[in-house]
Each structure stands twice: as structure tokens, then as C-alpha cells.
JSON list of C-alpha atoms in Angstrom, two decimals:
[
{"chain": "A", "resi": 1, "resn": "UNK", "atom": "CA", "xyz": [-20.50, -13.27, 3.02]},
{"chain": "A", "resi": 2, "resn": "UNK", "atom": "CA", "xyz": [-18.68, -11.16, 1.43]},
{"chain": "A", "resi": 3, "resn": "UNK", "atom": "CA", "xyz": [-15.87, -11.45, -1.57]},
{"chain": "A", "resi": 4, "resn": "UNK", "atom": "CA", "xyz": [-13.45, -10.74, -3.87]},
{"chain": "A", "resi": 5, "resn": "UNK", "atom": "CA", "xyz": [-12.57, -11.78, -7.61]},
{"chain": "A", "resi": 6, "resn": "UNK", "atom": "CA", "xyz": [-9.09, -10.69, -9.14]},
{"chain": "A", "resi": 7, "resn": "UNK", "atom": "CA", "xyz": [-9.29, -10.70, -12.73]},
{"chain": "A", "resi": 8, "resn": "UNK", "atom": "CA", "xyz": [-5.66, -12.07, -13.81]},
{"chain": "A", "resi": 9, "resn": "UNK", "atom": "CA", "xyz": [-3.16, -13.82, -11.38]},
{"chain": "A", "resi": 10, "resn": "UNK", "atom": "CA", "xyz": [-0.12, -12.52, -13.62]},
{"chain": "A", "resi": 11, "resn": "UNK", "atom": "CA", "xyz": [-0.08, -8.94, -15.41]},
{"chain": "A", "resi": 12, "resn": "UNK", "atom": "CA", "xyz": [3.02, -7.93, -16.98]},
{"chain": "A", "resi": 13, "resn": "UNK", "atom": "CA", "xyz": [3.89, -4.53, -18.25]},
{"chain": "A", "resi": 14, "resn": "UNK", "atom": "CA", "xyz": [6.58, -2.51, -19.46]},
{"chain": "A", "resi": 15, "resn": "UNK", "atom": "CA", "xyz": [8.57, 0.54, -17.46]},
{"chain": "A", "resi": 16, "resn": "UNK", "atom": "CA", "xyz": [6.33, 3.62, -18.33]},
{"chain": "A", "resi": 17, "resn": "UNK", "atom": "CA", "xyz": [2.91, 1.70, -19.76]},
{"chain": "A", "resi": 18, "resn": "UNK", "atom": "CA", "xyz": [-0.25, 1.70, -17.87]},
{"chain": "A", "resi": 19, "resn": "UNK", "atom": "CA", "xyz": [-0.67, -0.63, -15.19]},
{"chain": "A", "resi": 20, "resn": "UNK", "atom": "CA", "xyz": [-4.60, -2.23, -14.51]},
{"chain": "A", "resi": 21, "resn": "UNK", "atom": "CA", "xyz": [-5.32, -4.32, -11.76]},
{"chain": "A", "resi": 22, "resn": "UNK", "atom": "CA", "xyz": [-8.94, -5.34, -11.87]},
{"chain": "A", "resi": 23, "resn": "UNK", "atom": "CA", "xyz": [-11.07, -6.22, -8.56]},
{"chain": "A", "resi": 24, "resn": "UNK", "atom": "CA", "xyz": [-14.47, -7.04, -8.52]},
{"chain": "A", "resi": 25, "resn": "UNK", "atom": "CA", "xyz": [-16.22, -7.35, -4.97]},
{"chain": "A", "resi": 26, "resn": "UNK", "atom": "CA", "xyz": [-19.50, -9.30, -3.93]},
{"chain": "A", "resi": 27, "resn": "UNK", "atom": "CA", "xyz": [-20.99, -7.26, -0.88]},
{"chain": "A", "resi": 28, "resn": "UNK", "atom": "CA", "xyz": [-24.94, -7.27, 0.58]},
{"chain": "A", "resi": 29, "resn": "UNK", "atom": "CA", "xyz": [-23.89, -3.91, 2.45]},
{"chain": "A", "resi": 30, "resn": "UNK", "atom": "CA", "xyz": [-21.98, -0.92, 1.62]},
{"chain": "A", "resi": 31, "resn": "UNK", "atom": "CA", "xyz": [-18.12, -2.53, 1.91]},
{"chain": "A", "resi": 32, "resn": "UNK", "atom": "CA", "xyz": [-15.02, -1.04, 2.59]},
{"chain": "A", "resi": 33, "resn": "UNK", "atom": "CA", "xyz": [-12.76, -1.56, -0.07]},
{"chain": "A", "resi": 34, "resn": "UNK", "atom": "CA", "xyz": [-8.51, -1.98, 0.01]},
{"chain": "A", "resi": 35, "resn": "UNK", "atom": "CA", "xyz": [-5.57, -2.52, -2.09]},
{"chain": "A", "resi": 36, "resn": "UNK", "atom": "CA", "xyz": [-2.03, -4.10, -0.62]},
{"chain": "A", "resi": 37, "resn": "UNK", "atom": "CA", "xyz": [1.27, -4.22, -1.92]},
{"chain": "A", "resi": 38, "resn": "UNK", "atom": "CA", "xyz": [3.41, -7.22, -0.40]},
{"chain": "A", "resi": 39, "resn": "UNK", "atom": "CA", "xyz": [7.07, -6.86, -2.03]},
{"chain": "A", "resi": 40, "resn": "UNK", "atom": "CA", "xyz": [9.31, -10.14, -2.18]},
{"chain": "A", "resi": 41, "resn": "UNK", "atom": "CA", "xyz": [9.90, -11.24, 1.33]},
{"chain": "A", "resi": 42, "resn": "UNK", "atom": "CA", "xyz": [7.74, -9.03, 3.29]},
{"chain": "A", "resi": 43, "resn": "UNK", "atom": "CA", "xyz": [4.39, -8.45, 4.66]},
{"chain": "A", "resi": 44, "resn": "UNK", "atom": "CA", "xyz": [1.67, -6.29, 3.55]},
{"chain": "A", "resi": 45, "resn": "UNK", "atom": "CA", "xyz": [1.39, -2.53, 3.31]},
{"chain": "A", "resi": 46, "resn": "UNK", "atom": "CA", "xyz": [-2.00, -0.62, 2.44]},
{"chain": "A", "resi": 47, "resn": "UNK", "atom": "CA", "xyz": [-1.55, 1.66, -0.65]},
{"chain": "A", "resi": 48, "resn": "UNK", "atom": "CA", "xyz": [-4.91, 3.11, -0.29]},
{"chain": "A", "resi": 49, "resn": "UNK", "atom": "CA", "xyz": [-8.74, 2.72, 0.43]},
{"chain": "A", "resi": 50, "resn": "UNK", "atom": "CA", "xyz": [-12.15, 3.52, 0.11]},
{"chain": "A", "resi": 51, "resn": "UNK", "atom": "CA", "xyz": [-14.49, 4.37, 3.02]},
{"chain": "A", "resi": 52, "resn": "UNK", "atom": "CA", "xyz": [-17.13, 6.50, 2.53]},
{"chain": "A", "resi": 53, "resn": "UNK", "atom": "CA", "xyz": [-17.18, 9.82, 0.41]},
{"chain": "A", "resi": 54, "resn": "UNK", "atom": "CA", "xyz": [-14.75, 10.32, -2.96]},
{"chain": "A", "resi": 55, "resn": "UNK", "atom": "CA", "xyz": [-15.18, 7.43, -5.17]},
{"chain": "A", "resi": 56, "resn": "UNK", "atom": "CA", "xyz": [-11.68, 8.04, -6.79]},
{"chain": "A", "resi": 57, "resn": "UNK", "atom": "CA", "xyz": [-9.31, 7.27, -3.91]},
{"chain": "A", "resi": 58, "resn": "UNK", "atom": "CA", "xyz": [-5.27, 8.02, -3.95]},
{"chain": "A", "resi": 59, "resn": "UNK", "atom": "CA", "xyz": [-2.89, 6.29, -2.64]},
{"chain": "A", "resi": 60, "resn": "UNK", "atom": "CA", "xyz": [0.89, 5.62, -2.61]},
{"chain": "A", "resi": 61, "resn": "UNK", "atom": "CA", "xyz": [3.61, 5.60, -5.45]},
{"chain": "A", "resi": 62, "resn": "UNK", "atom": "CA", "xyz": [1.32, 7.23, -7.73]},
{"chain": "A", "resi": 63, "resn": "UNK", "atom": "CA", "xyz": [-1.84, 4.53, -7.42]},
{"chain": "A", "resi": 64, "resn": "UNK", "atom": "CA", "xyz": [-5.54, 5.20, -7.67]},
{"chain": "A", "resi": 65, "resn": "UNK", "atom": "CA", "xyz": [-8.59, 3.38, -7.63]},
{"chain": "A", "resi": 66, "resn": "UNK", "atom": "CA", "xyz": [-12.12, 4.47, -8.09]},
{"chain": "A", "resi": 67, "resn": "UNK", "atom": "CA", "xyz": [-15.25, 2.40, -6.40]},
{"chain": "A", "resi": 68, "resn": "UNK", "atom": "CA", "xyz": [-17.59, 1.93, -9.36]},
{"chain": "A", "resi": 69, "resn": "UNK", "atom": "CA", "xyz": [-20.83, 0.68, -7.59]},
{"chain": "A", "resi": 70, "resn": "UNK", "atom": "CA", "xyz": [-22.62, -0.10, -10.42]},
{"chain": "A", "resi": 71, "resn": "UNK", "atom": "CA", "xyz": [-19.86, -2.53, -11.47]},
{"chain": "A", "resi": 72, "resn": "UNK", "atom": "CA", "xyz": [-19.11, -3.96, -8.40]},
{"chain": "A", "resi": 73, "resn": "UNK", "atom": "CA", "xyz": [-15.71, -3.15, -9.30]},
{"chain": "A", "resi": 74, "resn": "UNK", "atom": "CA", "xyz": [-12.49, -1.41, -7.94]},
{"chain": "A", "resi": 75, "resn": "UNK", "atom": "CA", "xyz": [-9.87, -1.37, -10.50]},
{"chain": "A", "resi": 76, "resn": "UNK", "atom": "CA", "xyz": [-6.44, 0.05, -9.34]},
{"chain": "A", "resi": 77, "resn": "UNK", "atom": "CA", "xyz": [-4.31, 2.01, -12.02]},
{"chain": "A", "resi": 78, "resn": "UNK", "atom": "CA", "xyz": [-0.91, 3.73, -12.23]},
{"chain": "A", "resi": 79, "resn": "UNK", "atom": "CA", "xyz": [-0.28, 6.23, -15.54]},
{"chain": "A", "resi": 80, "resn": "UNK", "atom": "CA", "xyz": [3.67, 4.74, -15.57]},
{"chain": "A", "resi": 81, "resn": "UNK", "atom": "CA", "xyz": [5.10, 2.05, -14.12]},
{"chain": "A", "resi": 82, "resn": "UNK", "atom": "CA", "xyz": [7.73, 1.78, -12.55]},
{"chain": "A", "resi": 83, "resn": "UNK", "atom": "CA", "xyz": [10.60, -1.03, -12.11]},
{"chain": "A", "resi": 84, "resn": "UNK", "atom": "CA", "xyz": [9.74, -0.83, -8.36]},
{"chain": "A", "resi": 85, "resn": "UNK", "atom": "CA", "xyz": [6.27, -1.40, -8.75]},
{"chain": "A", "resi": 86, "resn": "UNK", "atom": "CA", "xyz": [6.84, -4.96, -9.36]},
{"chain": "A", "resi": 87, "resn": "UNK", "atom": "CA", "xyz": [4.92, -6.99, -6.28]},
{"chain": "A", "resi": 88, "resn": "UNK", "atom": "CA", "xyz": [2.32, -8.90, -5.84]},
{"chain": "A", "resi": 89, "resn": "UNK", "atom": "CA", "xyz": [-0.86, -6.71, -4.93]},
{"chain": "A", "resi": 90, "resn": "UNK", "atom": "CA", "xyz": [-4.07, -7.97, -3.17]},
{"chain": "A", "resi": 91, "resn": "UNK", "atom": "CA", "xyz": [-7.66, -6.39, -3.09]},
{"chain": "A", "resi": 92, "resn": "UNK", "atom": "CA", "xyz": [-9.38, -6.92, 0.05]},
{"chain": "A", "resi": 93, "resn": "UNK", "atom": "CA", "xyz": [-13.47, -5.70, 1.03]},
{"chain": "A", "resi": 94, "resn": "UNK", "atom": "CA", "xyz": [-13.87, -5.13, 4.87]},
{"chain": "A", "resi": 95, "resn": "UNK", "atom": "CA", "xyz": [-17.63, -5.55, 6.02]},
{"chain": "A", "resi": 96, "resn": "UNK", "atom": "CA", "xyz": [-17.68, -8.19, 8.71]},
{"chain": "A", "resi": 97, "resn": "UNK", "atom": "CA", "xyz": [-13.96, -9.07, 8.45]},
{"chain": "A", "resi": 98, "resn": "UNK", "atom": "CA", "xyz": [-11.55, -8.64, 5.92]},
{"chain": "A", "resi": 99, "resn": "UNK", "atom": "CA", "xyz": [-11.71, -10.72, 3.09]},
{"chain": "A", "resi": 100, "resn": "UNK", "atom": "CA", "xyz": [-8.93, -10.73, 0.72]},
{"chain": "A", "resi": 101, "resn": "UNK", "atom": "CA", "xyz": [-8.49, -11.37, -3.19]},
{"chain": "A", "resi": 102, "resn": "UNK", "atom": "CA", "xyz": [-6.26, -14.12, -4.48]},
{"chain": "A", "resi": 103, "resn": "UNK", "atom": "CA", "xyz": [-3.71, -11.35, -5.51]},
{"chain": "A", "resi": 104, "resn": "UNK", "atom": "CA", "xyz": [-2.00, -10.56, -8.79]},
{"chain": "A", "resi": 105, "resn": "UNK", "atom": "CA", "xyz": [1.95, -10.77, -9.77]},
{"chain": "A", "resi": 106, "resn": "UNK", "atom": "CA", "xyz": [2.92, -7.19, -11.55]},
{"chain": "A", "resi": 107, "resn": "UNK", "atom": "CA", "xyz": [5.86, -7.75, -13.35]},
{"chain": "A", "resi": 108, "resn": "UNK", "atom": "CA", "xyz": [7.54, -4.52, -14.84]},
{"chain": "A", "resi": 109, "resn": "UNK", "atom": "CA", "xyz": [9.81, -5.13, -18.16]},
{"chain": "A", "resi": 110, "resn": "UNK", "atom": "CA", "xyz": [12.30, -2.92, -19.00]},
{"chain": "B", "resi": 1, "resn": "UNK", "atom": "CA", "xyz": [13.03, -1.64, 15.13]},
{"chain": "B", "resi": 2, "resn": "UNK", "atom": "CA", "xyz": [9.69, -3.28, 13.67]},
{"chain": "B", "resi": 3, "resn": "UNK", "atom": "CA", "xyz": [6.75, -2.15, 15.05]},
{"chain": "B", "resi": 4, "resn": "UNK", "atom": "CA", "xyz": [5.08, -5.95, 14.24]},
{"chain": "B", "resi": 5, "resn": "UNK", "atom": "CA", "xyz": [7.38, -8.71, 14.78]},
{"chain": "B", "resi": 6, "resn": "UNK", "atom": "CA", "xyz": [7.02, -12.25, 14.52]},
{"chain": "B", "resi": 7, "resn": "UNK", "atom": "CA", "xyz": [8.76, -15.49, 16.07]},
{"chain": "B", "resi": 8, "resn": "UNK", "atom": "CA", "xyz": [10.40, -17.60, 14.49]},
{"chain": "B", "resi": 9, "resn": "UNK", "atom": "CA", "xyz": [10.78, -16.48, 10.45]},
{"chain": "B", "resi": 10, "resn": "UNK", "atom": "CA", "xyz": [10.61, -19.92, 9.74]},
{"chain": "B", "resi": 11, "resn": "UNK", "atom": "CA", "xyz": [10.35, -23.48, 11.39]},
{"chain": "B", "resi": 12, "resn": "UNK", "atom": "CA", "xyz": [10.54, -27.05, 9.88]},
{"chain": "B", "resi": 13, "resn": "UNK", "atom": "CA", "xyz": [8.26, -29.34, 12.09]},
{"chain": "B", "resi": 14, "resn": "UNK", "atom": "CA", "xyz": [7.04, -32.38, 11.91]},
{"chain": "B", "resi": 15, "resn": "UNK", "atom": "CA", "xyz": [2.89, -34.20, 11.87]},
{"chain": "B", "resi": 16, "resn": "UNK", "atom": "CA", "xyz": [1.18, -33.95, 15.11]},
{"chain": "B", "resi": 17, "resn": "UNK", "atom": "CA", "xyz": [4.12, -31.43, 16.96]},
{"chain": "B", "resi": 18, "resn": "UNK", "atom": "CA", "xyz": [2.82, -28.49, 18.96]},
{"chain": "B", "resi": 19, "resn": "UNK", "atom": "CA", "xyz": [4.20, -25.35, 16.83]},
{"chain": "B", "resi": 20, "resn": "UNK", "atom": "CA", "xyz": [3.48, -21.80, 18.65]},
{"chain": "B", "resi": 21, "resn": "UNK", "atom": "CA", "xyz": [3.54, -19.02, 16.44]},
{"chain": "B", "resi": 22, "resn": "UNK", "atom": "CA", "xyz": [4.62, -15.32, 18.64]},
{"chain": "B", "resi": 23, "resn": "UNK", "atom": "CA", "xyz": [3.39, -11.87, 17.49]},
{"chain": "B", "resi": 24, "resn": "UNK", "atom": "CA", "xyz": [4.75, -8.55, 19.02]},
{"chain": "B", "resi": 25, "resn": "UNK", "atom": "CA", "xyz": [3.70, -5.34, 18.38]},
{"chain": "B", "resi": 26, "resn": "UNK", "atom": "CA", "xyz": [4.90, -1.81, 19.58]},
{"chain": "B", "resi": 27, "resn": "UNK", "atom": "CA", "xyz": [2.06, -0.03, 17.70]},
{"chain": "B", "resi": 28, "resn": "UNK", "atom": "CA", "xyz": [0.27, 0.25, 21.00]},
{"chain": "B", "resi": 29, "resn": "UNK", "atom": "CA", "xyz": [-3.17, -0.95, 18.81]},
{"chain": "B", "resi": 30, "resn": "UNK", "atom": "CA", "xyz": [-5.51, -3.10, 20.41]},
{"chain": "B", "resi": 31, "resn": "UNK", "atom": "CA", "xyz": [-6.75, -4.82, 17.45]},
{"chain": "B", "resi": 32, "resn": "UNK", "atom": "CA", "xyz": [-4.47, -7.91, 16.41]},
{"chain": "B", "resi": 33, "resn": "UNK", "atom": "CA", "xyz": [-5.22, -10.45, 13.68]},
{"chain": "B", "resi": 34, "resn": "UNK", "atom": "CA", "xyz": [-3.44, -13.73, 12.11]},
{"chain": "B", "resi": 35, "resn": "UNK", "atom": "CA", "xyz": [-3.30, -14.86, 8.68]},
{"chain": "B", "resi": 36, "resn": "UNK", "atom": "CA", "xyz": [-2.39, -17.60, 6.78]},
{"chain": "B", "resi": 37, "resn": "UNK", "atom": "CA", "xyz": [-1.42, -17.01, 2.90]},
{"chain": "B", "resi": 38, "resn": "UNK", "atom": "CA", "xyz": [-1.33, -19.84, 0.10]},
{"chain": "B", "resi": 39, "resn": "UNK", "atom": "CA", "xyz": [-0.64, -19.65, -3.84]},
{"chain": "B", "resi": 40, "resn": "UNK", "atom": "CA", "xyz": [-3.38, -18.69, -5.60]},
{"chain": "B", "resi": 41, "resn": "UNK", "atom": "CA", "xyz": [-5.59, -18.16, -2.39]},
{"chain": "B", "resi": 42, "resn": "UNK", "atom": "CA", "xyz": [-4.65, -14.84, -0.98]},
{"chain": "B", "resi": 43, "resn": "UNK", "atom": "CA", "xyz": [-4.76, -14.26, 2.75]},
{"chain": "B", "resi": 44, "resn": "UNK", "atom": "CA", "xyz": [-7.75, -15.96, 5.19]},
{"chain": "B", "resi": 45, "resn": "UNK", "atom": "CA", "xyz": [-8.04, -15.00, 8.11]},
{"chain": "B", "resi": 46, "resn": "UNK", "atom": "CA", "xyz": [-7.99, -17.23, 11.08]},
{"chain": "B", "resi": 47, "resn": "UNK", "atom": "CA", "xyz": [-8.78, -15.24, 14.37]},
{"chain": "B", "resi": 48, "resn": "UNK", "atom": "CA", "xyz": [-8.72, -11.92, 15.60]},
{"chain": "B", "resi": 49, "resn": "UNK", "atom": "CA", "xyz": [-8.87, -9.80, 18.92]},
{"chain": "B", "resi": 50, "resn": "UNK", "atom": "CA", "xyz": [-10.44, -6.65, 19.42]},
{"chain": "B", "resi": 51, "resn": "UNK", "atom": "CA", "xyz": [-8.83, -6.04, 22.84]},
{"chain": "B", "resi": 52, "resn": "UNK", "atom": "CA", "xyz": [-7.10, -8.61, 25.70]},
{"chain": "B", "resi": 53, "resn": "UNK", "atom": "CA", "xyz": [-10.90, -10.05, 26.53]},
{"chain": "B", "resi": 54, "resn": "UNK", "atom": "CA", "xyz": [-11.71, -10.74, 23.26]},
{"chain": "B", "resi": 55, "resn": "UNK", "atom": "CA", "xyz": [-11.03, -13.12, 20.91]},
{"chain": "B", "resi": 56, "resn": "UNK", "atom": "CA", "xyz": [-12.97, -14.42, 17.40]},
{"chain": "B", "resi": 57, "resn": "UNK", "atom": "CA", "xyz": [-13.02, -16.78, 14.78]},
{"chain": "B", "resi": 58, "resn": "UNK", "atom": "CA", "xyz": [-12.21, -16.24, 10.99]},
{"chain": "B", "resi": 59, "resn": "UNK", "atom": "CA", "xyz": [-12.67, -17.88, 7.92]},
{"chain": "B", "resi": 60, "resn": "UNK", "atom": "CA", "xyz": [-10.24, -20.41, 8.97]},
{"chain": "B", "resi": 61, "resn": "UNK", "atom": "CA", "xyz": [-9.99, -21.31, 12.63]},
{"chain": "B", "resi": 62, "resn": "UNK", "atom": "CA", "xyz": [-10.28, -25.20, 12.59]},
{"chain": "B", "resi": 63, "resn": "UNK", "atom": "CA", "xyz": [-7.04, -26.61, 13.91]},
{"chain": "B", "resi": 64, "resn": "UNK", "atom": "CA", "xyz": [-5.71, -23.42, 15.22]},
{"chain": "B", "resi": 65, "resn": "UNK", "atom": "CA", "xyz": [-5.98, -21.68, 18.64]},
{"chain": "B", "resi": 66, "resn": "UNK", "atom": "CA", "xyz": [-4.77, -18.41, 20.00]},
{"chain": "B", "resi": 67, "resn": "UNK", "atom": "CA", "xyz": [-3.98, -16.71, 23.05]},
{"chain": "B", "resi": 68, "resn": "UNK", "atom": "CA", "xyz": [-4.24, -12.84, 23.26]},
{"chain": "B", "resi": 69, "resn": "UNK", "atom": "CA", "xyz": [-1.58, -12.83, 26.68]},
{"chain": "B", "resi": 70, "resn": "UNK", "atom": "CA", "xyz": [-1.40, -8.84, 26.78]},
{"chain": "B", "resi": 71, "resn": "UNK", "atom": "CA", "xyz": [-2.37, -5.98, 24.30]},
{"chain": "B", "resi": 72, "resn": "UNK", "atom": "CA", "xyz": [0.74, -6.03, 22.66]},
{"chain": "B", "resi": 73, "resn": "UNK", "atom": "CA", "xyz": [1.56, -9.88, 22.09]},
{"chain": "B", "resi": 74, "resn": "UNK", "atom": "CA", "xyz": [-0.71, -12.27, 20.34]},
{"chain": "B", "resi": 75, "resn": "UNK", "atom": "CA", "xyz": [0.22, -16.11, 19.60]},
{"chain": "B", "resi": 76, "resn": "UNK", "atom": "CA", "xyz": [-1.09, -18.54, 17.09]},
{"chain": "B", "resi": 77, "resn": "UNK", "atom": "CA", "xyz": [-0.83, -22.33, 17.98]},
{"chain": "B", "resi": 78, "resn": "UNK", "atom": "CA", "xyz": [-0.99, -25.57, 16.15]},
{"chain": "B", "resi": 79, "resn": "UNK", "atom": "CA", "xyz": [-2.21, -28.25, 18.92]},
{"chain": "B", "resi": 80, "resn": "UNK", "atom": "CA", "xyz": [-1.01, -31.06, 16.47]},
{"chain": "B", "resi": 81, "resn": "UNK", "atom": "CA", "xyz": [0.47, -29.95, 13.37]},
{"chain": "B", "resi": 82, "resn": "UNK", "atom": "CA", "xyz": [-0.79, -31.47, 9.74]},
{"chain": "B", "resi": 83, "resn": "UNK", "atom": "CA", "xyz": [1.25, -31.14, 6.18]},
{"chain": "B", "resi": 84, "resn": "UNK", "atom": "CA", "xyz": [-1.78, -28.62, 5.12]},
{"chain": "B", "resi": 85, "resn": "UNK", "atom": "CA", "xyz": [-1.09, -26.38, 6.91]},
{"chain": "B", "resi": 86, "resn": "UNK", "atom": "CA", "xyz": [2.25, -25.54, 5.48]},
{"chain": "B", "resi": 87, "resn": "UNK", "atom": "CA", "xyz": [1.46, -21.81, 4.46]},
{"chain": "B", "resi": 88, "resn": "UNK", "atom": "CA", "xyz": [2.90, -18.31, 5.17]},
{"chain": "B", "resi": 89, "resn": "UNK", "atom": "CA", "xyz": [1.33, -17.01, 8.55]},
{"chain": "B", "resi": 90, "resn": "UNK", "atom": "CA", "xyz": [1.28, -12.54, 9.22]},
{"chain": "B", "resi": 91, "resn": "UNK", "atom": "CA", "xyz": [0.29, -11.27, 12.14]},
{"chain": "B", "resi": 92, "resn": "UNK", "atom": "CA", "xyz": [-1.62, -7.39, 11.69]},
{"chain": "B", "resi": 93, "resn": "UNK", "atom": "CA", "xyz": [-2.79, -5.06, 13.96]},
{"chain": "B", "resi": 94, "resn": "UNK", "atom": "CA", "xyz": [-5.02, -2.41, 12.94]},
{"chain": "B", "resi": 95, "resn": "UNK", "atom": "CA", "xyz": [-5.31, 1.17, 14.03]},
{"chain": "B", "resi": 96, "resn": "UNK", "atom": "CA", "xyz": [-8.34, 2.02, 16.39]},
{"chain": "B", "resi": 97, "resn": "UNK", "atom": "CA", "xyz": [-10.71, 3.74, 13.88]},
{"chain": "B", "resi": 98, "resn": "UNK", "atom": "CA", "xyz": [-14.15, 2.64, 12.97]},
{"chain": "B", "resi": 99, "resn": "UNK", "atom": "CA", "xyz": [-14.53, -1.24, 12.70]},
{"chain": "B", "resi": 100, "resn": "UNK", "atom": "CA", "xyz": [-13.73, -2.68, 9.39]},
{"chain": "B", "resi": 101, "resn": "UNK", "atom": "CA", "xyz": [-12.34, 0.72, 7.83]},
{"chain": "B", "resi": 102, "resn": "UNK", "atom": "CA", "xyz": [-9.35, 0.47, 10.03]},
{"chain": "B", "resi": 103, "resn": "UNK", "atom": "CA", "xyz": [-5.59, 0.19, 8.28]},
{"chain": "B", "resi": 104, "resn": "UNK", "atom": "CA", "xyz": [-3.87, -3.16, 8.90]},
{"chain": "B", "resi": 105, "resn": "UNK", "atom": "CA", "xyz": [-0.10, -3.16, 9.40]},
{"chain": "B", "resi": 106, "resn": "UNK", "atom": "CA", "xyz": [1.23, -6.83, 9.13]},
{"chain": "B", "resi": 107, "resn": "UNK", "atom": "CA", "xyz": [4.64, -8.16, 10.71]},
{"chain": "B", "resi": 108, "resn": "UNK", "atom": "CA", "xyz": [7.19, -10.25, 7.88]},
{"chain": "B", "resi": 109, "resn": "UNK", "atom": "CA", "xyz": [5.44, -13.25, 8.32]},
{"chain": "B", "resi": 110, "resn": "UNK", "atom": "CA", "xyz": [6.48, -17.00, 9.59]},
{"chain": "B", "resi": 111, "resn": "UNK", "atom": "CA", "xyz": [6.86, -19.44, 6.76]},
{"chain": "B", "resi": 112, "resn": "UNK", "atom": "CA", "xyz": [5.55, -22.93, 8.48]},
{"chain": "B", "resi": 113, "resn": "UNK", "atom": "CA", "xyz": [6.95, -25.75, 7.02]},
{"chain": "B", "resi": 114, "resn": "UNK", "atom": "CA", "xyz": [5.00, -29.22, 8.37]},
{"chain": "B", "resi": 115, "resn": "UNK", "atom": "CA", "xyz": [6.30, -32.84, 6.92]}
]
């Protein structure tokens, strides 16, 4: 079946730094890949996601991922962060169902 | 208004109660899913409906049952209630594009509480 591995349960940044959210997936087929953003108190909301075609996918709020086959990996990265980017984010991989990631806690200092 | 909404927000209950979890959507999508999230386990997914006739398993579906009563409402139920499954249950729907690539919009969620 398939899966998904978040590297780091906790990543903390500061306003305007680089933010890196790693994913690795485990697939036997070509998977559909995903990243959510839950905010405190609510449910999820797709930021973006990778079918078929442009392995550098944009999303919301400035976030981008790029499906790196070779790695098994789909890393999500914003140039600045942002106070308001402070969630908890979950990769997911879609094949037979959707399986998500264990999630990781961005917290954005001032 | 919400276009997923979920009954009650939260609920206390105790071992071996009947809890019903209610989902409502106004998305007019036929695909429908629940969830249950833990700390440090993400979501799993414990069934899912394609359309009013059909209804599947997840990763999770031991001790939980659901009813799909029209396209719009789906309900998750706990025939006797045990403390693990004290989680965070979402309700999703998903837009009708090609299976598995499809966008899932989830509801606020029902925080189950089971002593």
C-alpha cells in the first residue's frame, strides 16, 4: 500500500526565512501527491497538488512543491514566511485512497 | 454558510454508548469520506462513498459503520463506543474529477471524547 514519511513533526522558523517541509512517499504506481494546511481549530484545505504533467506545482500563499521521482520525495517550500503561515501541514499520496502523513507543526518567530 | 458541516462539534460519551456522528454538505459532490485524526498519526481514513449505492472500507473501519442516507448527508456511527477511539473525526467530500486526483474539502471536524 501506499505511504507517507514526514521528516520532522516540529519546524520552526523565523518571519521572512525559508520554510522546508520534507515528504517522502512509498508508491508501486505513479501516485498523486498533496499538501494540506489545517489552521488551529479547523479542518483541512488543499494548498496544492501534483497530478500528472509539471513536476514543480504552485499552490496557495506563495507555496510550491516539486515531485522528485527519483527521490521519492515532495518537499514543500515558501521563499518567506509569514506569521500566518503558522499551521500544521500534512502530505498526503492518493493511489487507491488517500493516505496521509503524520503532519508537521510550522511555527513562525517573529 | 459552510458548505461541509458537521454535528455535534463535540460530545462527551461514555464506554459502550451509541454516538452518531452527522455530515452535511451543500457542495452538491457525490464523493463523501470520514476521518479520524490522532497526535502524531495524521488522518486515516475510515470509509468512503462514491455515490448513495456505494459505500467502502478504509484503513480504519473496525468498530465504525456508516450510512450514506442521500447524496448530500453522510453519518459515521459508533455501535458501542471504546476510550480509543477518542480522536478528532472530518468529514470531506471531493469534487467529481478523476478518482484519486480529486480535491477534498473537509467540514470543522467533531472532537469525540469517550470515558
Amino acid at each position: 500500500a501506499q505511504s507517507v514519511t514526514q521528516l520532522g513533526s516540529h519546524v520552526s522558523v523565523s518571519e521572512g526565512a525559508l520554510v522546508l517541509l520534507r515528504c517522502n512517499y512509498s508508491s508501486s504506481v505513479p501516485p498523486y501527491l498533496f499538501w494540506y494546511v489545517q489552521y488551529p481549530n479547523q479542518g483541512l484545505q488543499l494548498l496544492l497538488k501534483y497530478t500528472t504533467g509539471a513536476t514543480l506545482v504552485k499552490g496557495i500563499n506563495g507555496f510550491e512543491a516539486e515531485f522528485k521521482k527519483s527521490e521519492t520525495s515532495f518537499h514543500l517550500t515558501k521563499p518567506s514566511a509569514h506569521m500566518s503561515d503558522a499551521a500544521e501541514y500534512f502530505c498526503a499520496v492518493s493511489v487507491y485512497d488517500m493516505r496521509f502523513g503524520a503532519g508537521t507543526r510550522l511555527t513562525v518567530k517573529p | 454558510d459552510a458548505d461541509v458541516t458537521q454535528t455535534p462539534r463535540n460530545r462527551i460519551t461514555k464506554t459502550g454508548k451509541r454516538i452518531m456522528l452527522e455530515c452535511s454538505q451543500t457542495k452538491g459532490h457525490d464523493r463523501m469520506y470520514w476521518y479520524r485524526q490522532d497526535p502524531g498519526l495524521g488522518l486515516r481514513l475510515i470509509y468512503y462513498s462514491f455515490d448513495v449505492k456505494d459505500i467502502n472500507k478504509g484503513e480504519i473501519s473496525d468498530g465504525y459503520s456508516v450510512s450514506r442516507q442521500a447524496q448530500a448527508k453522510f453519518s459515521l456511527s459508533l455501535e458501542s463506543a471504546i476510550p480509543n477511539q477518542t480522536a478528532l473525526y472530518f468529514c470531506a467530500t471531493s469534487d467529481p474529477g478523476p478518482p484519486h486526483t480529486d480535491t477534498q474539502y473537509f467540514g470543522p471536524g467533531t472532537r469525540l471524547t469517550v470515558l
